[in-house]
Coordinates of C-alpha atoms and ligand atoms in Angstrom, one line a residue:
X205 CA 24.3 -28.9 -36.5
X206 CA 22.8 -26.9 -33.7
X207 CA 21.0 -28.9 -31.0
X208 CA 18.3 -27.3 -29.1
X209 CA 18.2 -28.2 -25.7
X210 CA 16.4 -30.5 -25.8
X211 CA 18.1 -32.8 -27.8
X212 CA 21.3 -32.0 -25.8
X213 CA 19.7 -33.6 -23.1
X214 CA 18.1 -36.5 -25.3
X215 CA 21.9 -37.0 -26.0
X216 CA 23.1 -37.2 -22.8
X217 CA 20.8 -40.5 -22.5
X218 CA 23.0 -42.2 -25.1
X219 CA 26.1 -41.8 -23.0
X220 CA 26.6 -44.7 -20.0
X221 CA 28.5 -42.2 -17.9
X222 CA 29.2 -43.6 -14.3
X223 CA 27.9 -41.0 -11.3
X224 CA 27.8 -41.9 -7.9
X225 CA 26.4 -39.7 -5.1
X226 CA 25.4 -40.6 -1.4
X227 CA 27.2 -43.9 -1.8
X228 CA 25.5 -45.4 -5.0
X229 CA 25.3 -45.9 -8.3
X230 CA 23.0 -43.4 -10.2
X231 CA 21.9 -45.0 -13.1
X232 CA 19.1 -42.3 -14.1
X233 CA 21.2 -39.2 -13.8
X234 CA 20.0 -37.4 -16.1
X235 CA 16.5 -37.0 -14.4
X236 CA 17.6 -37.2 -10.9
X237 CA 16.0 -34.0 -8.8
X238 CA 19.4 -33.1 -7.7
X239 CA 21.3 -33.2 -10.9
X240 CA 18.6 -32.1 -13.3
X241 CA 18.9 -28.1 -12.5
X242 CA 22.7 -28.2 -13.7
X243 CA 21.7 -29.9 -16.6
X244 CA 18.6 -27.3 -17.8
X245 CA 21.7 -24.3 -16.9
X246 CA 23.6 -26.2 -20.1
X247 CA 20.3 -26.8 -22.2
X248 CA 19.9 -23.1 -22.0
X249 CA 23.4 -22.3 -23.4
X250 CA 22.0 -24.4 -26.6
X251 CA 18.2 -23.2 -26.3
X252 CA 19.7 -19.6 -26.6
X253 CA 21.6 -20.9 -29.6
X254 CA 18.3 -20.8 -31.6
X255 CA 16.6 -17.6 -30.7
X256 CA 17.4 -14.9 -33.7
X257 CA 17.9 -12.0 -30.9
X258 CA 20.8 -13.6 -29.7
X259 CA 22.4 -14.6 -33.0
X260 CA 25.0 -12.7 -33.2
X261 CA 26.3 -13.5 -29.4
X262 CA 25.3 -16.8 -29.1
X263 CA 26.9 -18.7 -32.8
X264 CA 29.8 -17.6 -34.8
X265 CA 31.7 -19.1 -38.1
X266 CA 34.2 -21.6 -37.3
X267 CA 37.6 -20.4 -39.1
X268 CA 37.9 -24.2 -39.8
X269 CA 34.6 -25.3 -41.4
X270 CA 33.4 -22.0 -42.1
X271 CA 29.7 -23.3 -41.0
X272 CA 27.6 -21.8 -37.9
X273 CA 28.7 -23.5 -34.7
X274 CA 27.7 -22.6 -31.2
X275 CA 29.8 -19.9 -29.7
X276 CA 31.0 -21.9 -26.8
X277 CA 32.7 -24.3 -29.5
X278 CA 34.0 -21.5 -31.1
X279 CA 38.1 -20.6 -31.4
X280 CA 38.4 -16.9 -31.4
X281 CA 39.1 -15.0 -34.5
X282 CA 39.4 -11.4 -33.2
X283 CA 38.9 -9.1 -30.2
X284 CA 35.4 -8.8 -31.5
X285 CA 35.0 -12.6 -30.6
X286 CA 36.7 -12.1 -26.8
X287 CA 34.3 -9.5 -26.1
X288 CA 30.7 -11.5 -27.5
X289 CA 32.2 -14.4 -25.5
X290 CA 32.0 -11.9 -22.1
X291 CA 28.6 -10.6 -23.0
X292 CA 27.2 -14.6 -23.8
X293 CA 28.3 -15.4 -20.4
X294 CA 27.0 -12.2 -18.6
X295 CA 23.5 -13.3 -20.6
X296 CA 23.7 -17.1 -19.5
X297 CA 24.2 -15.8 -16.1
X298 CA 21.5 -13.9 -16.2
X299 CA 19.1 -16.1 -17.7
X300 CA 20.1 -18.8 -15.1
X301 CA 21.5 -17.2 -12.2
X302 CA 23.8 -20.1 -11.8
X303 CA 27.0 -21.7 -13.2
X304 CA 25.8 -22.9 -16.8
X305 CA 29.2 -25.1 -16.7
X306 CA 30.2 -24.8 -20.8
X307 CA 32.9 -22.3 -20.7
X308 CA 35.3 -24.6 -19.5
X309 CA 35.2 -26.8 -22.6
X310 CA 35.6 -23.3 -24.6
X311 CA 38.6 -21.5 -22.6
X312 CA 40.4 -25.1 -23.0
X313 CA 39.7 -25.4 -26.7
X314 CA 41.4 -22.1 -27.3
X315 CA 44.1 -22.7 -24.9
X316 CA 45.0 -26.2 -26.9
X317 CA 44.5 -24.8 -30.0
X318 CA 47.2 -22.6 -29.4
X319 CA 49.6 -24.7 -27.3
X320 CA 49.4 -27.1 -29.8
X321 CA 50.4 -25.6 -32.7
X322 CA 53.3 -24.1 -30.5
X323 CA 54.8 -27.6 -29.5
X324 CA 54.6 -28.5 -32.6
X325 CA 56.8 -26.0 -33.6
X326 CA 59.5 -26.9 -31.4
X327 CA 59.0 -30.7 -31.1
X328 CA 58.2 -31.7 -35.1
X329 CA 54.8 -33.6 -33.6
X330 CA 51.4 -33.0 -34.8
X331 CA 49.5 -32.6 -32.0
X332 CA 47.8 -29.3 -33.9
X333 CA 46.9 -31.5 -36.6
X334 CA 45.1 -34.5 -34.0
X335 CA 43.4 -31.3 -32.5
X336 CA 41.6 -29.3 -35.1
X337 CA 40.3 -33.0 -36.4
X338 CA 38.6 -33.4 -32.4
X339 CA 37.8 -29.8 -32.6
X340 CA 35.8 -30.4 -36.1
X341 CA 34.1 -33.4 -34.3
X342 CA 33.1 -30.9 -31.6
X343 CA 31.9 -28.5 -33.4
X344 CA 29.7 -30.6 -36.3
X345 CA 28.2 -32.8 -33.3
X346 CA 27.8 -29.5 -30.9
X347 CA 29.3 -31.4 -28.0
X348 CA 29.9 -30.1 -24.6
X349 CA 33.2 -31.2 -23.4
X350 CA 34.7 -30.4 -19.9
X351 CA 37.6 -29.0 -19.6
X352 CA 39.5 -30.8 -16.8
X353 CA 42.5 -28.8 -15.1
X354 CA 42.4 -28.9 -11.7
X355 CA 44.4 -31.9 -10.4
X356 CA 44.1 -33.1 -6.4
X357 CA 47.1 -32.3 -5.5
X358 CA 47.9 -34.2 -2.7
X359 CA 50.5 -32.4 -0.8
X360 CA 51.1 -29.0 -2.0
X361 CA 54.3 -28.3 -1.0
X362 CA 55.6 -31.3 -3.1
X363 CA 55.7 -31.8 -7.1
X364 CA 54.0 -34.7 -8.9
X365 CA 57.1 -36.6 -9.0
X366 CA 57.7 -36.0 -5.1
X367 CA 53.8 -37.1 -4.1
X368 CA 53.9 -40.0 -2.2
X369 CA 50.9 -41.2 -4.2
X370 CA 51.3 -41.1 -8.0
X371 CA 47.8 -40.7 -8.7
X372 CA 47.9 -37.3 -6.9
X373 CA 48.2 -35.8 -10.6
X374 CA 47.1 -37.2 -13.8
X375 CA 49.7 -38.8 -15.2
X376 CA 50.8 -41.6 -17.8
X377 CA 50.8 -45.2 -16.9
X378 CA 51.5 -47.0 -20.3
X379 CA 52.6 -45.8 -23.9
X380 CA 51.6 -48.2 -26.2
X381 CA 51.4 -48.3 -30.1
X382 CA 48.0 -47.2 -30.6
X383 CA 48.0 -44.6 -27.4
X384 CA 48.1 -44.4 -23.4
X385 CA 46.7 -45.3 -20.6
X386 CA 46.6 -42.5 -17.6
X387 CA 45.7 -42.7 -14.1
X388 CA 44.2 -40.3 -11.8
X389 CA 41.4 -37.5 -10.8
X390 CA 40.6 -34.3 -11.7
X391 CA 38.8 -32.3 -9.2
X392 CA 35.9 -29.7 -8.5
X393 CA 34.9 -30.6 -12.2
X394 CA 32.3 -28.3 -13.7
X395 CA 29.9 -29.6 -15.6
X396 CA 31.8 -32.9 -15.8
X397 CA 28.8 -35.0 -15.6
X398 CA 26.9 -32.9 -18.0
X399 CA 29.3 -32.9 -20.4
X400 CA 29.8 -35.3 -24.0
X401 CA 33.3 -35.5 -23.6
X402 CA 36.5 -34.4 -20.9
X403 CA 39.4 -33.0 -22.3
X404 CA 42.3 -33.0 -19.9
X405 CA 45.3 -30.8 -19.4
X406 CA 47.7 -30.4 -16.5
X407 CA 46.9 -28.2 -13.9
X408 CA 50.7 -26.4 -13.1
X409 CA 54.0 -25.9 -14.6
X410 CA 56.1 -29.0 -14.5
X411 CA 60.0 -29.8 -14.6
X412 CA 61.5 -32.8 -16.5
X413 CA 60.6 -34.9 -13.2
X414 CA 57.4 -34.5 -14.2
X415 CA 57.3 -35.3 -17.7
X416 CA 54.6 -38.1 -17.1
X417 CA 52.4 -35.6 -15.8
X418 CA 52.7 -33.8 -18.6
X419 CA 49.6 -34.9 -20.8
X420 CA 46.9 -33.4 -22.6
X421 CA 44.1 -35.5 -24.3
X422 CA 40.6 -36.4 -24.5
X423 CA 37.9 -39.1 -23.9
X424 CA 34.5 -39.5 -23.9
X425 CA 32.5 -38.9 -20.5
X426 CA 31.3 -42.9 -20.8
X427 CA 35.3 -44.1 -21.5
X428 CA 36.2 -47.3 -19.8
X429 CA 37.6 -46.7 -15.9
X430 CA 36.1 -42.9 -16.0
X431 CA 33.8 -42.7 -13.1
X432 CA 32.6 -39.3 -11.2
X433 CA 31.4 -38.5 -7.8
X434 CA 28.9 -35.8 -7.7
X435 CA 30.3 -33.1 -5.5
X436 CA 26.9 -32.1 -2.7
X437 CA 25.8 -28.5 -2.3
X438 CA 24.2 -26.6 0.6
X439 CA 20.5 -27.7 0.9
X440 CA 20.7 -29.8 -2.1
X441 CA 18.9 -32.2 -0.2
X442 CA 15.7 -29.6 -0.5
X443 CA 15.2 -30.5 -4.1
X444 CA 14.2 -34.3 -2.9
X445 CA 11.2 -32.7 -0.9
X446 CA 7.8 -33.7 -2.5
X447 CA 6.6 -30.9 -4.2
X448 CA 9.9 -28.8 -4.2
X449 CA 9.4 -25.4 -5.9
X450 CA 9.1 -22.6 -3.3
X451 CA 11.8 -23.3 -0.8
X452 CA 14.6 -24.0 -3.6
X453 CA 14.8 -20.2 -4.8
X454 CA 15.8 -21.2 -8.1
X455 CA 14.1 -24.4 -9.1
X456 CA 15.1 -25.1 -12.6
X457 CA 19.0 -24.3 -12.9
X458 CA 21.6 -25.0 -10.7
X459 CA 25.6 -25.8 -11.3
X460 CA 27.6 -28.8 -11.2
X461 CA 31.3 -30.2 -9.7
X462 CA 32.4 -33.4 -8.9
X463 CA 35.2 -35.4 -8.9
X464 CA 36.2 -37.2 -11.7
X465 CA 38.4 -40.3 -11.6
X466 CA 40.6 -41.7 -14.5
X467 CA 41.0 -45.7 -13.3
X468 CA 43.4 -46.8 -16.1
X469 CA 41.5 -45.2 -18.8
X470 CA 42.9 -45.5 -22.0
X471 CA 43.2 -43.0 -24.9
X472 CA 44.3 -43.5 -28.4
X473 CA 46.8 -41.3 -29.6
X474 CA 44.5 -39.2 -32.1
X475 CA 43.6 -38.0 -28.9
X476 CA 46.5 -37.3 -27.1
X477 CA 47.4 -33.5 -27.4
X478 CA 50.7 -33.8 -25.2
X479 CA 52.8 -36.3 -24.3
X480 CA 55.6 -35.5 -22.0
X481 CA 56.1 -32.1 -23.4
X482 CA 56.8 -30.6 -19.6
X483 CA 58.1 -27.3 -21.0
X484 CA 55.2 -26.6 -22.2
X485 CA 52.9 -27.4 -19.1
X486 CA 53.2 -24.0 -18.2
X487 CA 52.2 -21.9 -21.2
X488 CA 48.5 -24.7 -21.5
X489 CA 48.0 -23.6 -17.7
X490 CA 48.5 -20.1 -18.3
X491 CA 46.6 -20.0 -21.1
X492 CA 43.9 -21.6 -20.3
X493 CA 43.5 -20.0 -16.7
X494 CA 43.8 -16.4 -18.9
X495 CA 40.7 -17.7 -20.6
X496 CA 39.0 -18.9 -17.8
X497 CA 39.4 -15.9 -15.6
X498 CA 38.4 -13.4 -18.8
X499 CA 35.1 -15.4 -18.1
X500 CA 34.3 -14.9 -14.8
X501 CA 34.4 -11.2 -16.0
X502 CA 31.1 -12.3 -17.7
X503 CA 29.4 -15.8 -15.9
X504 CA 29.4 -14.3 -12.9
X505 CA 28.4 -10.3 -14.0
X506 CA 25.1 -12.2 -15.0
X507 CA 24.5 -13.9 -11.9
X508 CA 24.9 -10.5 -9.8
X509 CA 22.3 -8.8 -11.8
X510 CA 19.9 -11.4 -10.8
X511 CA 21.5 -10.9 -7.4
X512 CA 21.3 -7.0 -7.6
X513 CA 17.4 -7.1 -8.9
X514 CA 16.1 -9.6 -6.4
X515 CA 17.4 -7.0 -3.6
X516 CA 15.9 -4.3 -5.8
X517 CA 12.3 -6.2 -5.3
X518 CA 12.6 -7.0 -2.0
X519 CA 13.1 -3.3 -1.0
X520 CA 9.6 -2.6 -3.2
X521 CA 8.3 -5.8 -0.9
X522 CA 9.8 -4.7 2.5
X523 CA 8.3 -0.7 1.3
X524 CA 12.1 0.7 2.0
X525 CA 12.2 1.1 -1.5
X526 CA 12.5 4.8 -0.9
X527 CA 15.0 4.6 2.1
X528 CA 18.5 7.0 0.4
X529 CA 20.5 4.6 1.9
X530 CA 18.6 1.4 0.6
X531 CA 19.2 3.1 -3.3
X532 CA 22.8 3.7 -2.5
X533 CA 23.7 -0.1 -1.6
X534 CA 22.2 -1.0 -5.0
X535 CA 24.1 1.7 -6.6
X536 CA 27.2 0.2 -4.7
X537 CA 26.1 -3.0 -5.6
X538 CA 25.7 -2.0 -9.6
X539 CA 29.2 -0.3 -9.5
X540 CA 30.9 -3.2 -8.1
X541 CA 29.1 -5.3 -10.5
X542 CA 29.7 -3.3 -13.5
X543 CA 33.5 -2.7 -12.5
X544 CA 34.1 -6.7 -12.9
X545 CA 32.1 -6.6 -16.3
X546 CA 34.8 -3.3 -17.6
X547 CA 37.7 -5.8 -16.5
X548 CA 36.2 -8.7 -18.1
X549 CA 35.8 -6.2 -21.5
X550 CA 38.9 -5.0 -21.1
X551 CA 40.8 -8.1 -21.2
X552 CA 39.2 -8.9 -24.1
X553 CA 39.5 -5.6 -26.0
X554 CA 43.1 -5.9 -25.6
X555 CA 43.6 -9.2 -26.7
X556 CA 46.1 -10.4 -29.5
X557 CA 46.4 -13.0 -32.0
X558 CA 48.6 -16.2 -31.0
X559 CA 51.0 -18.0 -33.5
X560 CA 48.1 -20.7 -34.6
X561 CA 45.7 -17.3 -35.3
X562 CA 43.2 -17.4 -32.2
X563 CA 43.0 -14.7 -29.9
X564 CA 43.9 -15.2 -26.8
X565 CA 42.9 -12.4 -24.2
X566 CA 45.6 -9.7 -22.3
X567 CA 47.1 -11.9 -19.3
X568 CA 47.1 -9.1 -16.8
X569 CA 44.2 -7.9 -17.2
X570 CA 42.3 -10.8 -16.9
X571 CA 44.2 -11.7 -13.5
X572 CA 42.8 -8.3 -12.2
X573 CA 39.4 -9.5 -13.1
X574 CA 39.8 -12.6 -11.3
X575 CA 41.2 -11.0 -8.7
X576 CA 38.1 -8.8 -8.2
X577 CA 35.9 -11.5 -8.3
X578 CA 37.2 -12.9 -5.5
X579 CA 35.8 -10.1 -3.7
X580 CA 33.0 -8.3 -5.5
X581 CA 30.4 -11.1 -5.1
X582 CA 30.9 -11.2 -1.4
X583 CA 30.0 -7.5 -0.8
X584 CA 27.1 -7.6 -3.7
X585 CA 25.7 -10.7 -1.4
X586 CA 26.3 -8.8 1.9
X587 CA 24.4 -5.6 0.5
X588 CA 21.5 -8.1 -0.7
X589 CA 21.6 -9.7 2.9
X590 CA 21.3 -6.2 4.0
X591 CA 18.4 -5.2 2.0
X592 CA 16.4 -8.5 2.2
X593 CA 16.5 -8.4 6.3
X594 CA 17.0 -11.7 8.4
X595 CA 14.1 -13.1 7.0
X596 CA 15.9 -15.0 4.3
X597 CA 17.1 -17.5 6.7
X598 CA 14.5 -17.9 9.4
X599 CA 11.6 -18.4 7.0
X600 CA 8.9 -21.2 8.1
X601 CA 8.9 -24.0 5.1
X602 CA 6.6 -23.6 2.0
X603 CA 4.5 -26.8 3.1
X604 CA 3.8 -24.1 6.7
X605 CA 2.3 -21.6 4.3
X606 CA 0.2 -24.1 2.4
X607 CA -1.1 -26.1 5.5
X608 CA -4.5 -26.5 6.2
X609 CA -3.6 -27.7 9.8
X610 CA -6.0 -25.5 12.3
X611 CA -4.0 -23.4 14.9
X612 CA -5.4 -20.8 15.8
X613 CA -8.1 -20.1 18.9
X614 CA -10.4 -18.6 15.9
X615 CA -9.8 -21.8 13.6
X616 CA -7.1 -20.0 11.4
X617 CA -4.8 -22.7 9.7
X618 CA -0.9 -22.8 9.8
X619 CA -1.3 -21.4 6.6
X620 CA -3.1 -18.8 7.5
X621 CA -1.1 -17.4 10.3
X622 CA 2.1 -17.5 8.0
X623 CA 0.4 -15.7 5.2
X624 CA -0.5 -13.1 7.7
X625 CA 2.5 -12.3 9.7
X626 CA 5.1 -12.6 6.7
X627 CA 3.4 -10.6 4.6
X628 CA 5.0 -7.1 3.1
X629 CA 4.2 -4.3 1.1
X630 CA 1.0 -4.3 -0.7
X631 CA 2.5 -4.2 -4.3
X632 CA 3.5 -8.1 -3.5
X633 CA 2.0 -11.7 -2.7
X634 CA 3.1 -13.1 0.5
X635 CA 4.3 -16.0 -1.9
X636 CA 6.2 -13.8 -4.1
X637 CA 7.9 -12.7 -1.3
X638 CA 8.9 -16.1 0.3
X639 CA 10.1 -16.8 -4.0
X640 CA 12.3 -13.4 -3.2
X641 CA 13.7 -14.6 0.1
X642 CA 14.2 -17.9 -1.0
X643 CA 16.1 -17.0 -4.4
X644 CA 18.7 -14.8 -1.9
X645 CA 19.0 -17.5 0.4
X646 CA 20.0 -20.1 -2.1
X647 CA 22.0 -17.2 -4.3
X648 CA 23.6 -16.2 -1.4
X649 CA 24.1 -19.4 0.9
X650 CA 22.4 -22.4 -0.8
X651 CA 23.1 -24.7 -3.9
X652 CA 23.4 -21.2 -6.3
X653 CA 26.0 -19.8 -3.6
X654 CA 29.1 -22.5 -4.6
X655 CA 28.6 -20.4 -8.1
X656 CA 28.6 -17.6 -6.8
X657 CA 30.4 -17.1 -3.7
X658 CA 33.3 -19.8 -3.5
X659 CA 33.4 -20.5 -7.0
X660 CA 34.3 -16.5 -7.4
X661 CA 36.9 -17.3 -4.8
X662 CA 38.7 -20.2 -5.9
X663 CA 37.1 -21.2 -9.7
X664 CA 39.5 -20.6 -12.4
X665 CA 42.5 -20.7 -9.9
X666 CA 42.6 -19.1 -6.0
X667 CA 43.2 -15.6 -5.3
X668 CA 46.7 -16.5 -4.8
X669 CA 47.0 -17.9 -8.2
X670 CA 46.3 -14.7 -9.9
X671 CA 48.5 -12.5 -7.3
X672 CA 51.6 -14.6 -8.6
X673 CA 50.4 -13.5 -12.3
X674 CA 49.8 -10.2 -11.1
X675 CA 53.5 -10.0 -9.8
X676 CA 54.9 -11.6 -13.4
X677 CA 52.7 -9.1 -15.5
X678 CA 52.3 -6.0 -13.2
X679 CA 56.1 -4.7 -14.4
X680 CA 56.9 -2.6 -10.9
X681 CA 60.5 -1.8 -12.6
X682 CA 59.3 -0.4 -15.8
X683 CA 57.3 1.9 -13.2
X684 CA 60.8 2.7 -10.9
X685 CA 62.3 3.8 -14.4
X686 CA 58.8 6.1 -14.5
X687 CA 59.4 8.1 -11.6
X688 CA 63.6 8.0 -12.8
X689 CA 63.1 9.6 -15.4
X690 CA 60.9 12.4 -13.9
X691 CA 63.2 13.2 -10.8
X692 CA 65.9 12.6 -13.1
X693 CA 68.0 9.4 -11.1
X694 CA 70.4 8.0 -13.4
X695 CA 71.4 5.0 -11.9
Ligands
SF4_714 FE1 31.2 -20.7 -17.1 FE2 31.3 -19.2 -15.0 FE3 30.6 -21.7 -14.7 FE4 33.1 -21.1 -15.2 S1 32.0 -20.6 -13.4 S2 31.9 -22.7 -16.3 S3 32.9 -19.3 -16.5 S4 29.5 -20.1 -15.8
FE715 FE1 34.2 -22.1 -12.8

C-alpha cells in the first residue's frame, strides 16, 4: 500500500507520540504552525509517490515481497537503484527546498540489512531473519521510520564505558526473556517526530567495554518512556505571526531535529537487531554514514537549485540580470552545485553488492561528497547573498507593506511608502520581490538554513568524520608505489 500524503499525515494522528517544545507538552503536533512545514516536506516524499512522471524514481519492487513500495523503503538491488535514490533526493529537494527528513529511515534500512546478515554469519543469531520481518512491516504499511545514530556523547574524549553518565550513549539496562530495556538519547534527530517508527543503531565503533552500547533495534515513535524535544530554528518563531505567509520565505515546508529520549523503553526482542555484538558497531556506523553521506550528494543538490534560481530572479528583479559578472556567480554557483551532484552519482555508480545482496555505495567516494558539502552550500549561499543585495536582511515586515496606517505629508499609507521605495525592475511585483528576498533569507539564514548550511556541515557525520574515512580509503601508499615504479625506486 502506497499512502498519499495525506493519509501519511491522517496516520500520524493515530500515534500518541510525546513532543515538548518551549517548556510544554504539545498535544496537537501534528497541526502546530511550527511543526506543520516539516511534516508537508515528508507528505511530499509520498505525494510524489503517486504521480506517473515520477514512477520510475519515486517506487521500486521490493526483492522481498516483489510488490511496489515507496523508494525510500526500498533495499537496493543494483547500481541502478543507488543512482534513482540520488536523483529522488535531488527532486525532493527541489520540490521543497528543505530537509524532507525520510532518507534517514532508508540509508539505515540498508545499512541493517546488511550488517545483519553479516553478524549472523559469525555469531549463529538471526538478527537478519527479525529484520526482513520489520522491514516487510515497513514496507506493506509505507511507514516512515527515523533512523537514530547520533548519540550525545557527553565527553568526547572518553568511550561509553568511561562517561561519567551512562545515559551519555544508548545502551542496555535489562535483558529479559522476551527482550530489553535501553536507556538514553539520540540527538539532532531528523524527522524524529514525523516519523511511524525509530530505529536505533550506535553512533561509533565500540570495544568489548562497550558491549552494552552495542544495540540496534526498533520501537514505535509512541513506545512507553520515548519522549522528544523539538529542536528551535532561526526565526521559527515567525511562523506563530497572524497571517504568516510573506515573511517565512518558504511557508509550507520546513525540516525537523530534536532530541529524542529513551526513558527505560523497552523493546521485545523481534526487534532487537544487535545485542552486544561490539565488533560489529563499526561496520553498522560505516555503513550507514556511506549511505547517508551518498545522499547529501542528492537532498541537498535539490535545495541549491532552488537556491541557485531564486538568485537567478532576483538579478531579473534587481535589472543586473545582464551584469558578466552577475552570470558568472550563477555559473560558479551551477558548477559547484553540479560538482556535489557528479560525486553523489559517482558513489553510486560504483557501488557493489554486499553479502546479504543490497548495494551498498563506494565508501570513498561518498566521503568526498560529504566532504564537499561541507563547503559548497556555504559559497552557493554567499554568491546568492551577493546577487540578492543587503536587502534580504533589512527588509520592513510584510504587515509594513500591507498597512493602511497614513504616513505620509500627502496621506500615503505605510504601505504605500514601502511599495514605493522597495520596488525593482519592472518585470516584478514589489511582493514578489519581498517572496524572493524572504525565500534567501530563510534559505540562507532562517529555519531552511539548519538544512542547508549546518546540516551540510555536520549532518551525516562532521567534516572531521569523513577526513578520518578519507585517510582509511584514500590509499597514499599504493600511490608512493605509483611514482616507484615510474622513477624506478626499488625499495
Ligand atoms: Fe534526507 Fe538530506 Fe534531510 Fe538527510 S539532510 S534526511 S539526506 S533531506
Ligand atoms: Fe541529515
Amino acid at each position: 500500500m502506497l499512502m498519499t500524503g495525506e493519509q501519511y499525515i491522517e496516520s500520524l494522528r493515530k500515534l500518541k507520540t510525546r513532543v515538548y517544545m518551549f517548556g510544554e507538552k504539545v498535544d496537537n503536533w501534528i497541526d502546530h504552525p511550527i511543526i506543520r512545514p516539516s511534516i508537508n516536506s515528508v507528505a511530499m516524499t509520498y505525494d510524489l509517490a503517486h504521480d506517473p512522471q515520477y514512477a520510475d524514481l519515486m517506487t521500486a519492487k521490493s526483492n522481498l515481497t516483489g510488490e511496489t513500495v515507496n523508494r525510500f523503503n526500498h533495499l537496493h538491488q543494483s547500481t541502478d537503484d543507488l543512482r534513482k535514490k540520488v536523483k529522488m533526493q535531488r527532486l525532493l529537494g527541489q520540490k521543497t527546498a528543505s530537509c524532507f527528513q525520510r532518507c534517514v529511515g532508508m540509508d539505515a534500512f540498508n545499512a541493517e540489512y546488511s550488517t545483519t546478515f553479516e553478524i549472523d554469519k559469525k555469531y549463529g543469531t538471526n538478527y537478519y531473519e527479525r529484520f526482513v520481518k520489520y522491514m516487510k512491516f515497513v514496507q506493506e504499511n509505507d511507514l516512515i521510520v527515523d533512523g537514530a545514530m547520533t548519540d550525545p556523547k557527553g565527553d568526547r574524549g572518553k568511550s561509553p564505558s568511561q562517561q561519567s553518565d551512562p545515559d551519555m550513549f544508548v545502551h542496555v539496562v535489562e535483558k529479559r526473556d522476551d527482550g530489553i530495556t535501553v536507556r538514553g538519547a539520540k540527538a539532532h534527530q531528523t524527522g524524529s517526530i514525523n516519523s511511524h517508527e525509530h530505529l536505533v543503531m550506535p553512533t561509533i565503533s565500540m570495544t568489548e567495554a562497550d558491549k552494552a552500547y552495542a544495540v540496534s533495534f526498533a520501537v514505535p515513535s509512541d513506545a512507553e518512556g520515548l519522549f522528544m524535544i523539538y529542536g528551535r530554528q532561526s526565526c521559527d518563531t515567525r511562523k506563530l505571526e497572524p497571517n504568516a505567509d510573506v515573511d517565512l520565505g518558504n511557508a509550507k515546508y520546513g525540516g525537523q531535529e530534536a532530541l529524542v529520549v529513551f526513558d527505560n523503553v523497552f523493546v521485545p526482542w523481534d526487534r532487537v537487531f544487535m545485542c552486544e555484538e561490539w565488533d560489529f558497531a563499526g561496520m553498522l556506523v560505516e555503513r550507514f554514514a556511506g549511505y547517508h553521506r551518498q545522499s547529501y550528494g542528492g537532498c541537498k543538490v535539490g535545495v541549491g537549485d532552488v537556491v541557485i534560481g531564486a538568485a537567478a530572479l532576483m538579478a531579473d528583479y534587481n535589472g543586473v540580470n545582464k551584469a558578466s559578472h552577475v552570470k558568472d556567480k550563477l555559473i560558479e554557483m551551477t558548477h559547484l552545485n553540479e560538482t556535489l551532484y557528479c560525486c553523489g552519482i559517482a558513489c553510486s555508480a560504483e557501488g557493489y553488492p554486499t553479502e546479504a545482496g543490497n548495494y551498498q555505495i563506494d565508501l570513498l567516494l561518498a566521503n568526498i561528497c560529504k566532504q564537499n558539502v561541507t563547503r559548497f552550500p556555504y559559497e552557493i549561499v554567499r554568491l546568492a547573498e551577493d546577487i540578492a543585495g543587503g536587502l534580504m536582511v533589512t527588509m520592513p515586515a510584510d504587515s509594513d507593506f500591507k498597512s493602511d496606517l497614513p504616513v505620509g505629508r500627502g496621506g500615503e499609507t505605510l504601505g504605500e511608502i514601502c511599495h514605493k521605495y522597495f520596488a525593482g525592475s519592472s518585470v516584478c511585483t514589489t511582493e514578489e520581490r519581498q517572496r524572493v528576498l524572504r525565500f534567501l533569507e530563510n534559505a540562507c539564514l532562517g529555519t531552511a538554513a539548519v538544512g542547508y548550511r549546518t546540516e551540510s556541515l555536520h549532518g551525516a557525520g562532521s567534516p572531521q568524520a569523513q577526513r578520518i574515512m578519507i585517510a582509511r580509503q584514500g590509499n597514499i601508499e599504493s600511490k608512493k608505489q605509483l611514482v616507484k615504479d615510474i622513477v624506478g625506486i626499488k625499495s
